[in-house]
Short mmCIF file of C-alpha atoms in Angstrom, two decimals:
data_model
loop_
_atom_site.label_atom_id
_atom_site.label_comp_id
_atom_site.label_asym_id
_atom_site.label_seq_id
_atom_site.Cartn_x
_atom_site.Cartn_y
_atom_site.Cartn_z
CA ASP A 1 36.74 130.53 87.37
CA THR A 2 35.86 128.54 89.53
CA GLY A 3 36.15 125.46 87.76
CA VAL A 4 39.47 122.08 87.37
CA SER A 5 42.30 123.85 86.28
CA GLN A 6 45.06 121.80 84.58
CA ASP A 7 49.01 123.59 83.39
CA PRO A 8 50.14 123.22 81.56
CA ARG A 9 47.43 123.12 78.01
CA HIS A 10 50.41 121.97 75.77
CA LYS A 11 53.70 120.56 76.57
CA ILE A 12 55.68 119.32 73.96
CA THR A 13 58.65 117.23 75.01
CA LYS A 14 61.28 114.83 73.64
CA ARG A 15 61.14 111.18 73.97
CA GLY A 16 62.97 110.38 77.36
CA GLN A 17 62.21 113.64 79.29
CA ASN A 18 60.58 113.60 82.09
CA VAL A 19 57.33 115.59 82.83
CA THR A 20 54.54 117.69 84.25
CA PHE A 21 50.94 118.01 85.01
CA ARG A 22 49.79 119.90 87.31
CA CYS A 23 45.54 120.07 88.15
CA ASP A 24 44.05 122.35 90.41
CA PRO A 25 39.89 120.47 91.16
CA ILE A 26 37.18 122.99 92.26
CA SER A 27 38.10 123.88 95.68
CA GLU A 28 35.19 122.02 97.91
CA HIS A 29 35.99 119.00 95.96
CA ASN A 30 37.16 115.74 98.12
CA ARG A 31 37.63 113.86 94.98
CA LEU A 32 40.14 113.58 92.08
CA TYR A 33 40.93 111.82 89.39
CA TRP A 34 43.27 111.64 86.54
CA TYR A 35 42.46 110.13 82.89
CA ARG A 36 43.95 109.86 79.35
CA GLN A 37 42.37 110.47 76.02
CA THR A 38 43.64 109.85 72.49
CA LEU A 39 42.11 110.58 68.67
CA GLY A 40 38.52 108.48 69.00
CA GLN A 41 38.75 107.16 72.74
CA GLY A 42 37.03 107.69 75.75
CA PRO A 43 38.80 108.75 78.86
CA GLU A 44 40.85 106.12 79.96
CA PHE A 45 40.81 106.41 83.98
CA LEU A 46 44.76 106.43 85.29
CA THR A 47 43.99 106.76 88.98
CA TYR A 48 42.31 109.02 91.93
CA PHE A 49 42.71 110.38 94.99
CA GLN A 50 40.16 110.88 98.00
CA ASN A 51 41.70 114.15 99.71
CA GLU A 52 45.30 113.14 100.27
CA ALA A 53 45.25 109.63 99.05
CA GLN A 54 45.29 107.38 96.47
CA LEU A 55 42.62 104.56 96.29
CA GLU A 56 42.94 103.52 93.34
CA LYS A 57 45.56 103.10 90.47
CA SER A 58 45.04 101.78 86.98
CA ARG A 59 47.13 98.29 85.83
CA LEU A 60 47.65 100.04 82.65
CA LEU A 61 49.77 102.62 85.00
CA SER A 62 53.43 101.76 84.27
CA ASP A 63 56.05 102.75 86.79
CA ARG A 64 56.81 105.44 84.61
CA PHE A 65 53.72 107.29 85.29
CA SER A 66 53.04 108.56 89.12
CA ALA A 67 50.32 110.85 91.19
CA GLU A 68 50.09 112.61 94.15
CA ARG A 69 48.09 115.19 95.75
CA PRO A 70 49.87 116.09 99.25
CA LYS A 71 48.26 118.22 100.63
CA GLY A 72 45.02 116.91 99.59
CA SER A 73 44.31 120.10 97.56
CA PHE A 74 45.75 120.22 94.37
CA SER A 75 47.69 116.45 92.33
CA THR A 76 50.25 116.61 89.92
CA LEU A 77 51.17 113.53 87.20
CA GLU A 78 55.09 113.37 86.55
CA ILE A 79 55.50 111.06 83.52
CA GLN A 80 59.52 109.84 83.69
CA ARG A 81 61.22 109.12 80.71
CA THR A 82 58.65 109.81 78.01
CA GLU A 83 58.07 107.86 74.70
CA GLN A 84 55.95 108.41 71.65
CA GLY A 85 52.80 105.86 72.87
CA ASP A 86 52.29 108.66 75.79
CA SER A 87 51.25 111.87 73.76
CA ALA A 88 47.19 111.54 74.36
CA MET A 89 45.21 114.53 76.04
CA TYR A 90 45.94 114.46 80.58
CA LEU A 91 42.63 115.63 81.50
CA CYS A 92 41.96 115.19 85.59
CA ALA A 93 38.08 115.59 86.72
CA SER A 94 36.72 116.45 90.41
CA SER A 95 34.40 115.39 92.42
CA ILE A 96 32.66 115.76 95.65
CA ARG A 97 31.31 112.38 97.68
CA PRO A 98 29.37 111.70 99.47
CA GLY A 99 27.19 113.88 95.70
CA THR A 100 26.11 111.87 92.66
CA GLY A 101 28.93 110.82 91.23
CA GLU A 102 29.58 114.06 88.34
CA LEU A 103 32.70 114.28 87.53
CA PHE A 104 33.84 117.74 86.43
CA PHE A 105 36.56 117.52 83.85
CA GLY A 106 39.32 120.52 83.69
CA GLU A 107 40.18 121.79 79.19
CA GLY A 108 43.16 118.86 79.59
CA SER A 109 46.72 118.93 79.35
CA ARG A 110 48.05 117.80 75.62
CA LEU A 111 51.15 116.15 75.45
CA THR A 112 52.98 115.72 72.78
CA VAL A 113 56.29 112.76 72.48
CA LEU A 114 58.51 113.76 69.85
CA ARG B 1 36.62 91.95 76.22
CA LYS B 2 36.36 95.87 77.32
CA GLU B 3 34.59 96.84 80.29
CA VAL B 4 32.18 98.84 78.41
CA GLU B 5 31.60 99.06 74.69
CA GLN B 6 29.71 101.67 72.46
CA ASP B 7 29.01 101.49 69.15
CA PRO B 8 31.30 104.23 67.57
CA GLY B 9 29.59 105.23 64.95
CA PRO B 10 29.17 108.07 63.72
CA PHE B 11 26.01 108.75 63.08
CA ASN B 12 24.37 110.83 60.57
CA VAL B 13 21.25 112.35 60.50
CA PRO B 14 18.78 114.97 59.88
CA GLU B 15 17.34 117.34 62.26
CA GLY B 16 14.39 116.49 63.90
CA ALA B 17 15.31 112.83 63.30
CA THR B 18 15.27 110.52 66.85
CA VAL B 19 18.59 108.81 67.29
CA ALA B 20 19.39 105.81 70.13
CA PHE B 21 22.53 104.92 71.35
CA ASN B 22 23.31 101.70 73.35
CA CYS B 23 26.24 100.09 74.83
CA THR B 24 26.42 97.41 77.09
CA TYR B 25 29.26 96.49 80.13
CA SER B 26 29.96 93.72 81.17
CA ASN B 27 30.65 93.61 84.95
CA SER B 28 27.30 92.56 86.35
CA ALA B 29 28.52 94.26 89.65
CA SER B 30 27.95 97.00 88.43
CA GLN B 31 25.60 99.89 90.02
CA SER B 32 26.05 103.40 88.12
CA PHE B 33 25.51 104.54 84.71
CA PHE B 34 25.76 107.88 83.35
CA TRP B 35 25.89 109.51 79.91
CA TYR B 36 28.30 112.08 79.16
CA ARG B 37 29.11 114.77 75.89
CA GLN B 38 32.44 115.58 74.55
CA ASP B 39 32.09 118.08 71.93
CA CYS B 40 35.04 118.71 69.53
CA ARG B 41 38.03 119.15 71.38
CA LYS B 42 36.67 120.35 74.55
CA GLU B 43 35.90 118.27 78.07
CA PRO B 44 33.14 115.78 79.28
CA LYS B 45 30.31 117.16 80.70
CA LEU B 46 27.33 114.60 82.53
CA LEU B 47 24.94 114.23 80.25
CA MET B 48 22.25 112.51 82.60
CA SER B 49 22.51 109.50 85.36
CA VAL B 50 20.74 106.38 84.68
CA TYR B 51 18.60 105.35 87.15
CA SER B 52 17.23 101.50 87.22
CA SER B 53 13.69 102.48 86.44
CA GLY B 54 14.41 105.00 83.16
CA ASN B 55 14.34 108.65 83.42
CA GLU B 56 14.01 111.66 80.63
CA ASP B 57 15.55 114.62 80.49
CA GLY B 58 13.47 116.71 78.19
CA ARG B 59 14.20 115.71 74.70
CA PHE B 60 17.09 113.10 76.32
CA THR B 61 15.35 108.91 78.04
CA ALA B 62 18.10 106.74 79.26
CA GLN B 63 16.76 102.87 80.07
CA LEU B 64 19.40 100.81 81.56
CA ASN B 65 18.25 96.91 81.59
CA ARG B 66 20.78 95.56 84.16
CA ALA B 67 20.40 91.70 83.16
CA SER B 68 21.13 92.15 79.76
CA GLN B 69 23.79 95.01 80.84
CA TYR B 70 22.41 97.75 78.93
CA ILE B 71 22.30 101.06 78.88
CA SER B 72 20.91 103.17 75.90
CA LEU B 73 19.81 106.76 75.14
CA LEU B 74 17.77 108.60 73.17
CA ILE B 75 17.53 111.19 71.83
CA ARG B 76 14.58 112.82 70.17
CA ASP B 77 14.07 116.23 67.66
CA SER B 78 17.36 116.09 67.87
CA LYS B 79 18.76 119.47 67.04
CA LEU B 80 22.49 121.32 65.40
CA SER B 81 23.81 121.69 68.60
CA ASP B 82 23.01 117.90 69.64
CA SER B 83 26.42 116.54 67.99
CA ALA B 84 28.15 115.40 69.54
CA THR B 85 30.37 112.40 71.13
CA TYR B 86 27.93 110.70 73.94
CA LEU B 87 30.44 108.85 76.26
CA CYS B 88 28.56 106.14 78.22
CA VAL B 89 29.71 105.20 81.58
CA VAL B 90 29.42 103.13 84.31
CA SER B 91 30.85 102.86 87.60
CA LEU B 92 31.17 99.29 90.16
CA ASN B 93 30.59 101.93 93.29
CA ALA B 94 26.71 101.96 94.36
CA GLY B 95 25.84 105.19 94.73
CA GLY B 96 25.46 107.94 96.85
CA THR B 97 28.03 108.16 99.40
CA SER B 98 30.96 105.67 97.35
CA TYR B 99 31.97 107.04 93.76
CA GLY B 100 34.81 105.57 92.53
CA LYS B 101 36.78 104.46 89.34
CA LEU B 102 33.95 105.80 86.68
CA THR B 103 34.45 104.35 83.34
CA PHE B 104 34.38 105.27 79.93
CA GLY B 105 33.33 103.51 76.83
CA GLN B 106 35.02 104.47 73.36
CA GLY B 107 32.14 107.36 72.51
CA THR B 108 29.27 107.30 69.79
CA ILE B 109 29.92 110.05 67.13
CA LEU B 110 26.62 111.68 66.18
CA THR B 111 26.35 114.65 63.56
CA VAL B 112 22.92 116.45 63.11
CA HIS B 113 22.37 117.87 59.64
CA PRO B 114 20.72 120.37 59.07
#
């Protein structure tokens, strides 16, 4: 399968613990995005990368959240000191620039904070 | 005010019906517009881009009104398989070479029944 892959698919953690999600984009895609989605809402933008450079970060992203894409390939999203409000589906997407702008999403990583 | 607003529905229509969804966006500098579809418990996928002159793809027609900052999606001859959440998506970046952050609306739920 050459689509966007995310790991783990499900994570249950206790409040206060740190969690890390990994995203492997489609290989030739140079842009990588992280979104968060809760029930009944559309995906909410968190951050995006052009190769290894983080070009934009949402104001909603507190300093407990950090994302990296060290070699311009896979990316990690870490949440420190998790809170119950962090429970959501974390979606990764990739795209190619220049291109049509279409985002190709992974199946997501579902986080449950107890 | 939300950047992208949609009527969340749900819209319940019989097979064969015509249904229209509306979306408004707040930033007049927005340049690129899309409709994505999200099936239950699945990731969003691009349905169609929205062009200034309006565009059609089979049973689906998208319209853009920049003056009113309004986007619409019309589905004709609804099928059971059209049941999904339809997400309106807006980007500030011009098309072709520099798509950046894509902002999603809340989504409109459509259920097509026999």
